[in-house]
Coordinates of C-alpha atoms and ligand atoms in Angstrom, one line a residue:
M1 CA 19.0 -7.4 28.1
K2 CA 18.7 -9.7 25.1
T3 CA 20.4 -9.0 21.8
L4 CA 18.2 -6.7 19.8
S5 CA 18.0 -7.8 16.2
I6 CA 16.0 -7.2 13.1
A7 CA 16.1 -8.6 9.5
I8 CA 14.0 -7.6 6.6
H9 CA 13.6 -8.8 3.0
G10 CA 12.2 -7.3 -0.2
G11 CA 11.9 -10.5 -2.1
A12 CA 14.2 -13.3 -3.4
G13 CA 14.8 -13.4 -7.1
T14 CA 16.9 -14.2 -10.2
L15 CA 17.9 -10.7 -10.8
I16 CA 21.1 -10.6 -12.8
K17 CA 23.7 -8.2 -11.4
G18 CA 24.7 -6.7 -14.7
L19 CA 21.1 -5.7 -15.5
M20 CA 20.6 -3.6 -12.5
T21 CA 21.5 0.1 -12.9
Q22 CA 23.6 1.8 -10.2
E23 CA 20.9 4.3 -9.6
L24 CA 18.2 1.6 -9.1
E25 CA 20.5 -0.4 -6.9
A26 CA 21.1 2.7 -4.7
E27 CA 17.3 3.2 -4.5
Y28 CA 16.7 -0.3 -3.3
R29 CA 19.5 -0.1 -0.8
A30 CA 18.2 3.2 0.5
A31 CA 14.7 1.8 0.9
L32 CA 16.0 -1.3 2.7
K33 CA 18.1 0.9 5.1
V34 CA 15.1 3.2 5.9
A35 CA 12.8 0.3 6.7
R36 CA 15.4 -1.7 8.6
D37 CA 16.6 1.3 10.7
A38 CA 13.1 2.4 11.6
G39 CA 12.3 -1.1 12.9
F40 CA 15.6 -1.3 14.8
E41 CA 14.8 2.1 16.4
V42 CA 11.6 0.7 17.7
L43 CA 13.6 -2.0 19.4
Q44 CA 16.2 0.4 20.7
D45 CA 13.4 2.6 22.2
G46 CA 12.2 -0.5 24.2
G47 CA 9.4 -1.4 21.8
S48 CA 8.2 -4.9 21.1
A49 CA 9.3 -7.1 18.2
V50 CA 5.7 -7.0 16.8
D51 CA 5.8 -3.2 16.7
A52 CA 9.2 -3.3 15.0
V53 CA 8.2 -5.8 12.3
E54 CA 5.0 -3.9 11.6
K55 CA 6.9 -0.6 11.3
S56 CA 9.5 -2.0 8.8
V57 CA 6.9 -3.8 6.7
K58 CA 4.7 -0.7 6.5
L59 CA 7.6 1.3 5.1
L60 CA 8.3 -1.4 2.6
E61 CA 4.6 -1.4 1.6
N62 CA 4.7 2.3 1.1
T63 CA 7.4 2.2 -1.5
P64 CA 6.6 1.2 -5.1
L65 CA 9.9 -0.6 -5.3
F66 CA 8.5 -3.8 -3.8
N67 CA 5.6 -6.0 -4.6
A68 CA 3.5 -5.2 -1.5
G69 CA 1.1 -2.4 -0.7
K70 CA 1.9 0.3 -3.2
G71 CA 3.7 -1.4 -6.1
S72 CA 1.7 -4.7 -5.8
V73 CA 1.5 -6.6 -9.0
F74 CA -1.5 -6.8 -11.3
T75 CA -3.9 -9.8 -11.3
A76 CA -5.4 -11.3 -14.5
N77 CA -8.3 -8.8 -14.0
G78 CA -6.0 -5.8 -13.8
T79 CA -6.7 -5.4 -10.1
H80 CA -4.4 -5.8 -7.0
E81 CA -5.1 -8.5 -4.5
M82 CA -2.9 -8.4 -1.5
D83 CA -2.0 -10.9 1.3
A84 CA -0.3 -10.3 4.6
A85 CA 0.4 -12.0 8.0
I86 CA 1.8 -11.1 11.3
M87 CA 2.7 -13.4 14.3
E88 CA 4.0 -13.0 17.8
G89 CA 6.3 -15.6 19.2
E90 CA 5.5 -15.0 22.9
N91 CA 1.9 -16.3 22.8
L92 CA 1.6 -17.7 19.2
K93 CA -1.0 -15.0 18.4
A94 CA -1.4 -14.5 14.7
G95 CA -3.4 -12.5 12.2
A96 CA -3.6 -12.7 8.4
V97 CA -5.6 -11.3 5.5
S98 CA -5.9 -12.4 1.9
L99 CA -7.3 -11.2 -1.4
I100 CA -7.8 -7.6 -0.1
T101 CA -7.8 -4.5 -2.3
G102 CA -7.4 -0.8 -1.6
I103 CA -5.7 -1.1 1.7
K104 CA -2.5 0.9 2.0
N105 CA -0.9 -1.2 4.7
P106 CA -2.2 -4.8 4.6
V107 CA 0.2 -5.7 7.5
S108 CA -1.7 -3.4 9.8
L109 CA -5.0 -5.0 8.8
A110 CA -3.5 -8.4 9.6
R111 CA -2.4 -7.0 13.0
D112 CA -6.0 -5.8 13.6
V113 CA -7.3 -9.3 12.8
M114 CA -4.9 -10.6 15.4
E115 CA -5.7 -8.0 18.1
K116 CA -9.3 -7.0 17.4
S117 CA -11.1 -10.0 16.1
Y118 CA -11.5 -13.5 17.5
H119 CA -10.1 -14.9 14.3
V120 CA -6.7 -15.5 12.7
F121 CA -7.3 -15.4 8.9
L122 CA -9.9 -13.2 7.0
A123 CA -10.1 -13.2 3.2
G124 CA -11.8 -11.3 0.4
D125 CA -15.1 -9.5 0.9
G126 CA -15.2 -10.4 4.5
A127 CA -11.7 -9.1 5.2
M128 CA -12.8 -5.9 3.4
R129 CA -15.9 -5.6 5.6
F130 CA -13.7 -6.0 8.6
A131 CA -11.4 -3.3 7.3
K132 CA -14.3 -0.9 6.8
D133 CA -15.6 -1.7 10.3
Q134 CA -12.2 -0.8 11.7
G135 CA -12.3 2.5 9.8
Y136 CA -9.7 1.8 7.1
E137 CA -9.6 4.2 4.2
I138 CA -10.0 2.4 0.9
K139 CA -7.5 3.8 -1.6
S140 CA -8.4 4.0 -5.3
P141 CA -6.6 1.8 -7.8
D142 CA -4.5 4.8 -8.9
Y143 CA -2.6 4.7 -5.6
F144 CA -1.4 1.2 -6.4
Y145 CA -0.6 1.8 -10.1
D146 CA 3.0 1.4 -11.1
E147 CA 4.1 1.5 -14.7
V148 CA 6.7 -1.3 -14.4
R149 CA 4.2 -3.6 -12.8
Y150 CA 1.7 -2.7 -15.5
Q151 CA 4.1 -3.6 -18.3
Q152 CA 5.0 -6.9 -16.6
W153 CA 1.3 -7.7 -16.6
Q154 CA 0.8 -6.6 -20.2
S155 CA 3.6 -9.0 -21.3
I156 CA 1.6 -12.0 -20.1
K157 CA -2.0 -10.7 -19.9
D158 CA -4.5 -12.9 -21.8
T159 CA -2.2 -15.9 -21.6
E160 CA -2.3 -18.8 -19.2
G161 CA 1.0 -17.6 -17.7
F162 CA 1.5 -16.1 -14.4
Q163 CA 4.7 -15.1 -12.9
L164 CA 6.5 -14.3 -9.8
D165 CA 8.0 -10.9 -10.0
H166 CA 11.3 -12.4 -9.2
S167 CA 11.4 -14.8 -12.1
V168 CA 11.7 -11.9 -14.5
K169 CA 15.3 -11.8 -15.7
K170 CA 15.6 -8.1 -16.3
D171 CA 15.9 -5.1 -14.1
G172 CA 12.2 -5.4 -13.2
K173 CA 11.1 -4.7 -9.7
F174 CA 10.2 -7.6 -7.6
G175 CA 9.6 -8.5 -4.0
T176 CA 7.3 -9.6 -1.4
V177 CA 8.4 -8.0 1.8
G178 CA 8.9 -9.3 5.3
A179 CA 10.5 -8.6 8.6
V180 CA 11.5 -10.6 11.7
A181 CA 12.8 -9.2 15.0
C182 CA 13.9 -10.1 18.5
D183 CA 13.2 -7.5 21.3
K184 CA 14.8 -6.7 24.6
N185 CA 12.7 -9.4 26.3
G186 CA 13.7 -12.1 23.8
N187 CA 10.2 -12.0 22.2
V188 CA 10.3 -12.6 18.5
A189 CA 7.8 -11.7 15.8
A190 CA 7.4 -12.0 12.0
A191 CA 5.4 -10.1 9.4
T192 CA 5.1 -10.7 5.6
S193 CA 3.2 -8.8 2.9
T194 CA 2.8 -9.3 -0.8
G195 CA 0.9 -8.6 -4.0
G196 CA 1.5 -12.2 -5.0
M197 CA 2.0 -13.2 -8.6
T198 CA 1.5 -11.1 -11.7
N199 CA -1.6 -12.3 -13.7
K200 CA -2.8 -14.5 -10.9
K201 CA -6.4 -15.6 -11.1
W202 CA -9.0 -17.8 -9.4
G203 CA -8.4 -16.2 -6.1
R204 CA -4.9 -17.6 -6.0
I205 CA -3.3 -17.2 -2.5
G206 CA 0.4 -17.7 -1.9
D207 CA 2.4 -18.7 1.2
S208 CA 2.8 -15.2 2.6
P209 CA -0.5 -15.0 4.6
I210 CA -0.5 -18.7 5.6
I211 CA 0.7 -19.2 9.1
G212 CA 3.5 -21.8 9.1
A213 CA 4.1 -21.6 5.3
G214 CA 5.4 -18.0 4.6
N215 CA 5.2 -16.6 8.1
Y216 CA 5.7 -18.0 11.6
A217 CA 7.0 -16.9 15.1
N218 CA 7.6 -18.9 18.3
N219 CA 9.8 -17.7 21.2
K220 CA 10.9 -21.4 21.8
T221 CA 12.6 -21.3 18.4
C222 CA 12.5 -18.5 15.9
A223 CA 10.5 -16.0 13.7
V224 CA 10.6 -16.6 10.0
S225 CA 9.4 -14.7 6.9
C226 CA 9.7 -16.4 3.5
T227 CA 9.8 -15.2 -0.1
G228 CA 9.7 -17.2 -3.3
S229 CA 7.3 -19.4 -5.3
G230 CA 4.5 -19.6 -2.8
E231 CA 3.1 -22.9 -3.9
F232 CA 6.3 -24.6 -2.9
F233 CA 6.5 -22.8 0.4
I234 CA 3.0 -23.9 1.2
R235 CA 3.7 -27.5 0.3
G236 CA 6.9 -27.4 2.3
V237 CA 5.3 -25.6 5.3
V238 CA 8.6 -23.9 5.3
A239 CA 8.4 -21.3 8.1
Y240 CA 7.1 -23.9 10.5
D241 CA 9.6 -26.4 9.2
V242 CA 12.5 -24.1 10.3
S243 CA 11.0 -23.9 13.7
C244 CA 10.4 -27.7 13.9
L245 CA 14.0 -28.4 12.9
M246 CA 15.1 -26.3 15.8
E247 CA 12.6 -27.6 18.3
H248 CA 12.6 -31.3 17.5
K249 CA 16.1 -31.8 16.0
G250 CA 17.9 -29.3 18.2
M251 CA 19.4 -27.5 15.2
S252 CA 20.7 -23.9 15.4
L253 CA 18.8 -21.1 13.6
E254 CA 21.5 -21.1 10.9
A255 CA 21.5 -24.8 10.3
A256 CA 17.7 -25.1 10.3
S257 CA 17.3 -22.2 7.9
N258 CA 19.9 -23.6 5.5
E259 CA 18.4 -27.1 5.6
A260 CA 15.0 -25.6 4.7
I261 CA 16.2 -23.5 1.8
H262 CA 19.2 -25.4 0.5
K263 CA 17.9 -28.9 0.9
R264 CA 14.2 -29.5 1.7
I265 CA 12.6 -26.9 -0.6
L266 CA 15.0 -27.7 -3.4
E267 CA 13.9 -31.4 -3.2
I268 CA 10.5 -30.2 -4.4
K269 CA 12.1 -27.8 -6.8
G270 CA 11.1 -24.7 -4.9
D271 CA 13.0 -21.4 -5.3
G272 CA 13.2 -18.6 -2.8
G273 CA 14.6 -17.6 0.5
L274 CA 13.8 -16.6 4.0
I275 CA 14.9 -14.4 6.9
A276 CA 14.8 -15.6 10.5
V277 CA 15.8 -14.6 14.0
D278 CA 15.9 -16.6 17.2
S279 CA 15.2 -15.4 20.7
N280 CA 18.9 -14.9 21.3
G281 CA 19.0 -12.4 18.5
N282 CA 20.8 -14.6 16.0
I283 CA 20.0 -13.9 12.3
A284 CA 19.9 -16.1 9.2
M285 CA 19.0 -15.0 5.7
P286 CA 19.5 -18.0 3.2
F287 CA 18.2 -18.0 -0.4
N288 CA 18.7 -20.4 -3.3
T289 CA 18.0 -17.7 -6.0
E290 CA 20.5 -15.3 -7.5
G291 CA 19.7 -12.6 -5.1
M292 CA 17.4 -11.5 -2.3
Y293 CA 16.8 -8.0 -1.2
R294 CA 17.7 -8.1 2.4
A295 CA 19.0 -6.1 5.4
A296 CA 19.8 -6.8 9.0
K297 CA 21.0 -5.0 12.1
S298 CA 21.7 -6.1 15.7
S299 CA 22.9 -4.7 19.0
K300 CA 25.9 -7.0 18.6
G301 CA 27.1 -5.1 15.6
I302 CA 25.5 -6.9 12.6
D303 CA 24.9 -4.3 9.9
I304 CA 24.0 -5.7 6.5
I305 CA 22.3 -4.3 3.4
S306 CA 22.6 -6.7 0.5
I307 CA 21.1 -7.9 -2.8
Y308 CA 23.3 -10.5 -4.4
K309 CA 25.1 -13.5 -3.0
Ligands
LIG401 N1 5.8 -15.9 -1.9 C1 5.0 -14.9 -2.6 C2 3.8 -15.6 -3.2 O1 3.9 -16.6 -3.7 C3 5.7 -14.2 -3.6 C4 7.0 -13.6 -3.3 O2 7.7 -14.1 -2.4 O3 7.5 -12.7 -4.0 O4 2.7 -15.0 -3.2

């Protein structure tokens, strides 16, 4: 049997340690542990990597602590527009949704796009029609309301500014979420889900739902979920870049992940991080920001829940 492993993230950011209260830190750690352990249990029960990453991401989407699902940031119009993607490394199947509203678990809708449509990427009204056809309940905006997110939006509303949750240097909540896993057959999968950037407009879409940019999985190499300033991760095609560095340059998961985050994305001044697993169950979680909410577990004894460097 292959090494079972899972890694999750709740966003990379410039959170300053002294500004985080002990209680809040404990809440984040607890939420990360619950999501990580639930995904790992799926693997231990013989489940697939794709089931494991969906499970973990759904739990992260259900907590208002992170910028995905419940707790998604506000757009310039005071709405929530969410993006998500999921990919299986065994057959390169992928599904993604963008600019969706009212869906409790965008990651599951992305999975339905992968499994129940002929397509890979559905956006906006069309994605919402697909959701309705699939019988999804449409939640009211109240479900997504979060006071901290609202205040973040108020501070830049009616300006040209927009911000990544994680560029807020106070104890604000931040965090796109993601998960990557390797199952007993050595199949890998990746899932990513986000509310994007506060005060975003013009139908802005980040890297998270873009296959190869913020999310990618390939059994030949690795599964990757990114977090950070999406524009840079799109331009750097970062998730696929990690896979390419392994496939074409023969780099290890660790070396390829570090090269992407500590060198290549920095060359275009991008900030953020990623989580990755390979089909041998190795895990890498580099970031070039002050922190990244992250957790990992493997059948070889890895057990990490961490926020800062
Ligand atoms: N990468 C996401 C985006 O740009 C944001 C994040 O990672 O928090 O939409």
